[in-house]
Amino acid sequence: MYHGSCLCGAITYEVRSEPLRASHCHCTMCQKQHGAAFATYANVARDDLVYLTGLDKLKTYNSSGTVLRRFCSDCGSSLEWSDPHRAPDRVAIAMGTFDTPYRPEHITDLHLDTRACWLPSLLDEME
Ligand SMILES: [Zn+2]
Ligand SMILES: [Zn+2]
């Protein structure tokens, strides 16, 4: 069981199963939405993501096609990415909102073709 919340704390949730996989998404839409080099998501079964508080603050943005991105309308925290048309039983949760430590064994990098040009230098400096 994992707990999570948005920046202002209005929205809280729990995840009632182990995430199926995790990914860093480097697509330009995730960059824009998160204001960051990439977004990191944990993919879980839709039924296992349960909101405890703040559901009325959760706003939905249809970013492309049938993709829905949900965020807190007060503080702007990104919470969900989903594609109910293509994968109705799955939801990706923005891992930065987890309050319970979760360390996936492996994180897949997606859309590296649009990787932020300033990201490689950050990684280089860590070596
Ligand atoms: Zn919030
Ligand atoms: Zn993305």
mmCIF file of C-alpha atoms and ligand atoms in Angstrom:
data_model
loop_
_atom_site.group_PDB
_atom_site.id
_atom_site.type_symbol
_atom_site.label_atom_id
_atom_site.label_comp_id
_atom_site.label_asym_id
_atom_site.label_seq_id
_atom_site.Cartn_x
_atom_site.Cartn_y
_atom_site.Cartn_z
ATOM 1 C CA MET A 1 0.000 0.000 0.000
ATOM 2 C CA TYR A 2 1.315 3.414 -1.002
ATOM 3 C CA HIS A 3 0.069 6.834 -0.028
ATOM 4 C CA GLY A 4 0.370 10.032 -2.014
ATOM 5 C CA SER A 5 -0.745 13.655 -2.049
ATOM 6 C CA CYS A 6 -0.549 16.852 -4.077
ATOM 7 C CA LEU A 7 1.592 19.857 -3.108
ATOM 8 C CA CYS A 8 -1.143 21.638 -1.134
ATOM 9 C CA GLY A 9 -2.324 18.424 0.494
ATOM 10 C CA ALA A 10 -5.973 18.768 -0.555
ATOM 11 C CA ILE A 11 -5.841 15.624 -2.678
ATOM 12 C CA THR A 12 -4.708 12.412 -1.026
ATOM 13 C CA TYR A 13 -4.809 8.901 -2.392
ATOM 14 C CA GLU A 14 -3.695 5.385 -1.767
ATOM 15 C CA VAL A 15 -2.459 2.707 -4.132
ATOM 16 C CA ARG A 16 -3.662 -0.717 -3.092
ATOM 17 C CA SER A 17 -1.300 -2.883 -5.113
ATOM 18 C CA GLU A 18 2.313 -2.960 -6.223
ATOM 19 C CA PRO A 19 2.803 -0.780 -9.335
ATOM 20 C CA LEU A 20 3.127 -2.797 -12.534
ATOM 21 C CA ARG A 21 5.943 -0.709 -13.974
ATOM 22 C CA ALA A 22 7.551 2.708 -13.842
ATOM 23 C CA SER A 23 8.752 5.060 -16.541
ATOM 24 C CA HIS A 24 10.404 8.400 -17.192
ATOM 25 C CA CYS A 25 8.462 10.058 -20.004
ATOM 26 C CA HIS A 26 10.516 12.577 -21.973
ATOM 27 C CA CYS A 27 7.720 13.627 -24.357
ATOM 28 C CA THR A 28 7.244 17.358 -24.841
ATOM 29 C CA MET A 29 3.769 17.311 -23.317
ATOM 30 C CA CYS A 30 5.047 15.782 -20.069
ATOM 31 C CA GLN A 31 7.861 18.356 -20.057
ATOM 32 C CA LYS A 32 5.328 21.157 -20.351
ATOM 33 C CA GLN A 33 2.889 19.766 -17.838
ATOM 34 C CA HIS A 34 5.506 18.979 -15.202
ATOM 35 C CA GLY A 35 7.768 21.967 -15.971
ATOM 36 C CA ALA A 36 10.637 19.505 -15.868
ATOM 37 C CA ALA A 37 12.964 17.460 -18.065
ATOM 38 C CA PHE A 38 10.656 14.464 -17.839
ATOM 39 C CA ALA A 39 7.741 13.017 -15.902
ATOM 40 C CA THR A 40 8.084 9.858 -13.838
ATOM 41 C CA TYR A 41 5.057 7.614 -13.611
ATOM 42 C CA ALA A 42 4.088 4.416 -11.823
ATOM 43 C CA ASN A 43 1.556 2.372 -13.750
ATOM 44 C CA VAL A 44 -1.152 0.751 -11.640
ATOM 45 C CA ALA A 45 -4.504 -0.951 -12.069
ATOM 46 C CA ARG A 46 -7.204 1.729 -12.203
ATOM 47 C CA ASP A 47 -9.237 0.065 -9.476
ATOM 48 C CA ASP A 48 -6.256 0.099 -7.111
ATOM 49 C CA LEU A 49 -5.909 3.899 -7.138
ATOM 50 C CA VAL A 50 -8.335 5.205 -4.527
ATOM 51 C CA TYR A 51 -8.741 8.888 -3.723
ATOM 52 C CA LEU A 52 -9.211 9.602 -0.034
ATOM 53 C CA THR A 53 -9.718 13.378 -0.102
ATOM 54 C CA GLY A 54 -9.940 16.280 -2.536
ATOM 55 C CA LEU A 55 -11.641 14.568 -5.463
ATOM 56 C CA ASP A 56 -13.490 17.855 -6.117
ATOM 57 C CA LYS A 57 -10.089 19.566 -6.689
ATOM 58 C CA LEU A 58 -9.024 17.054 -9.333
ATOM 59 C CA LYS A 59 -9.165 18.692 -12.743
ATOM 60 C CA THR A 60 -8.904 16.813 -16.036
ATOM 61 C CA TYR A 61 -7.111 18.047 -19.148
ATOM 62 C CA ASN A 62 -7.442 16.222 -22.456
ATOM 63 C CA SER A 63 -3.915 16.798 -23.821
ATOM 64 C CA SER A 64 -4.147 14.797 -27.063
ATOM 65 C CA GLY A 65 -6.349 12.137 -28.593
ATOM 66 C CA THR A 66 -8.000 10.283 -25.748
ATOM 67 C CA VAL A 67 -5.216 10.993 -23.222
ATOM 68 C CA LEU A 68 -6.347 12.524 -19.942
ATOM 69 C CA ARG A 69 -4.022 14.303 -17.516
ATOM 70 C CA ARG A 70 -5.385 15.058 -14.070
ATOM 71 C CA PHE A 71 -3.984 17.604 -11.657
ATOM 72 C CA CYS A 72 -4.866 19.572 -8.536
ATOM 73 C CA SER A 73 -6.766 22.721 -9.493
ATOM 74 C CA ASP A 74 -5.404 24.544 -6.417
ATOM 75 C CA CYS A 75 -1.662 23.803 -6.430
ATOM 76 C CA GLY A 76 -1.134 22.407 -9.948
ATOM 77 C CA SER A 77 0.428 19.088 -8.925
ATOM 78 C CA SER A 78 0.278 16.583 -11.728
ATOM 79 C CA LEU A 79 -1.317 13.374 -10.489
ATOM 80 C CA GLU A 80 -2.533 11.125 -13.303
ATOM 81 C CA TRP A 81 -1.926 10.225 -16.890
ATOM 82 C CA SER A 82 -4.398 7.848 -18.500
ATOM 83 C CA ASP A 83 -5.802 6.793 -21.833
ATOM 84 C CA PRO A 84 -9.257 5.420 -21.011
ATOM 85 C CA HIS A 85 -9.859 4.507 -24.648
ATOM 86 C CA ARG A 86 -6.709 2.418 -25.175
ATOM 87 C CA ALA A 87 -6.138 1.175 -21.608
ATOM 88 C CA PRO A 88 -9.287 1.629 -19.517
ATOM 89 C CA ASP A 89 -8.041 -0.552 -16.660
ATOM 90 C CA ARG A 90 -4.735 1.279 -16.127
ATOM 91 C CA VAL A 91 -3.636 4.625 -14.768
ATOM 92 C CA ALA A 92 -0.174 6.187 -14.495
ATOM 93 C CA ILE A 93 0.456 8.101 -11.269
ATOM 94 C CA ALA A 94 3.023 10.902 -11.116
ATOM 95 C CA MET A 95 5.589 9.339 -8.791
ATOM 96 C CA GLY A 96 6.706 12.681 -7.395
ATOM 97 C CA THR A 97 3.411 12.785 -5.485
ATOM 98 C CA PHE A 98 4.089 9.526 -3.610
ATOM 99 C CA ASP A 99 4.573 9.989 0.134
ATOM 100 C CA THR A 100 5.471 6.345 0.709
ATOM 101 C CA PRO A 101 8.930 5.460 -0.612
ATOM 102 C CA TYR A 102 8.712 3.375 -3.760
ATOM 103 C CA ARG A 103 11.872 2.236 -5.505
ATOM 104 C CA PRO A 104 11.142 0.354 -8.737
ATOM 105 C CA GLU A 105 13.653 -2.265 -9.822
ATOM 106 C CA HIS A 106 13.704 -0.737 -13.268
ATOM 107 C CA ILE A 107 12.498 2.520 -14.809
ATOM 108 C CA THR A 108 11.986 2.665 -18.573
ATOM 109 C CA ASP A 109 12.831 5.841 -20.475
ATOM 110 C CA LEU A 110 10.136 6.784 -23.021
ATOM 111 C CA HIS A 111 10.316 9.296 -25.893
ATOM 112 C CA LEU A 112 14.055 9.887 -25.545
ATOM 113 C CA ASP A 113 13.945 11.457 -29.030
ATOM 114 C CA THR A 114 12.564 14.608 -27.395
ATOM 115 C CA ARG A 115 14.811 14.454 -24.346
ATOM 116 C CA ALA A 116 15.540 17.923 -22.930
ATOM 117 C CA CYS A 117 18.813 19.230 -24.395
ATOM 118 C CA TRP A 118 20.008 20.270 -20.943
ATOM 119 C CA LEU A 119 19.414 16.887 -19.322
ATOM 120 C CA PRO A 120 22.544 15.102 -20.593
ATOM 121 C CA SER A 121 24.802 17.676 -18.936
ATOM 122 C CA LEU A 122 23.115 17.058 -15.593
ATOM 123 C CA LEU A 123 23.674 13.312 -15.956
ATOM 124 C CA ASP A 124 27.279 13.841 -17.055
ATOM 125 C CA GLU A 125 28.024 15.860 -13.936
ATOM 126 C CA MET A 126 26.821 13.012 -11.733
ATOM 127 C CA GLU A 127 29.436 10.628 -13.131
HETATM 128 ZN ZN ZN B 1 -3.140 20.502 -4.377
HETATM 129 ZN ZN ZN B 2 4.908 11.972 -21.772
#
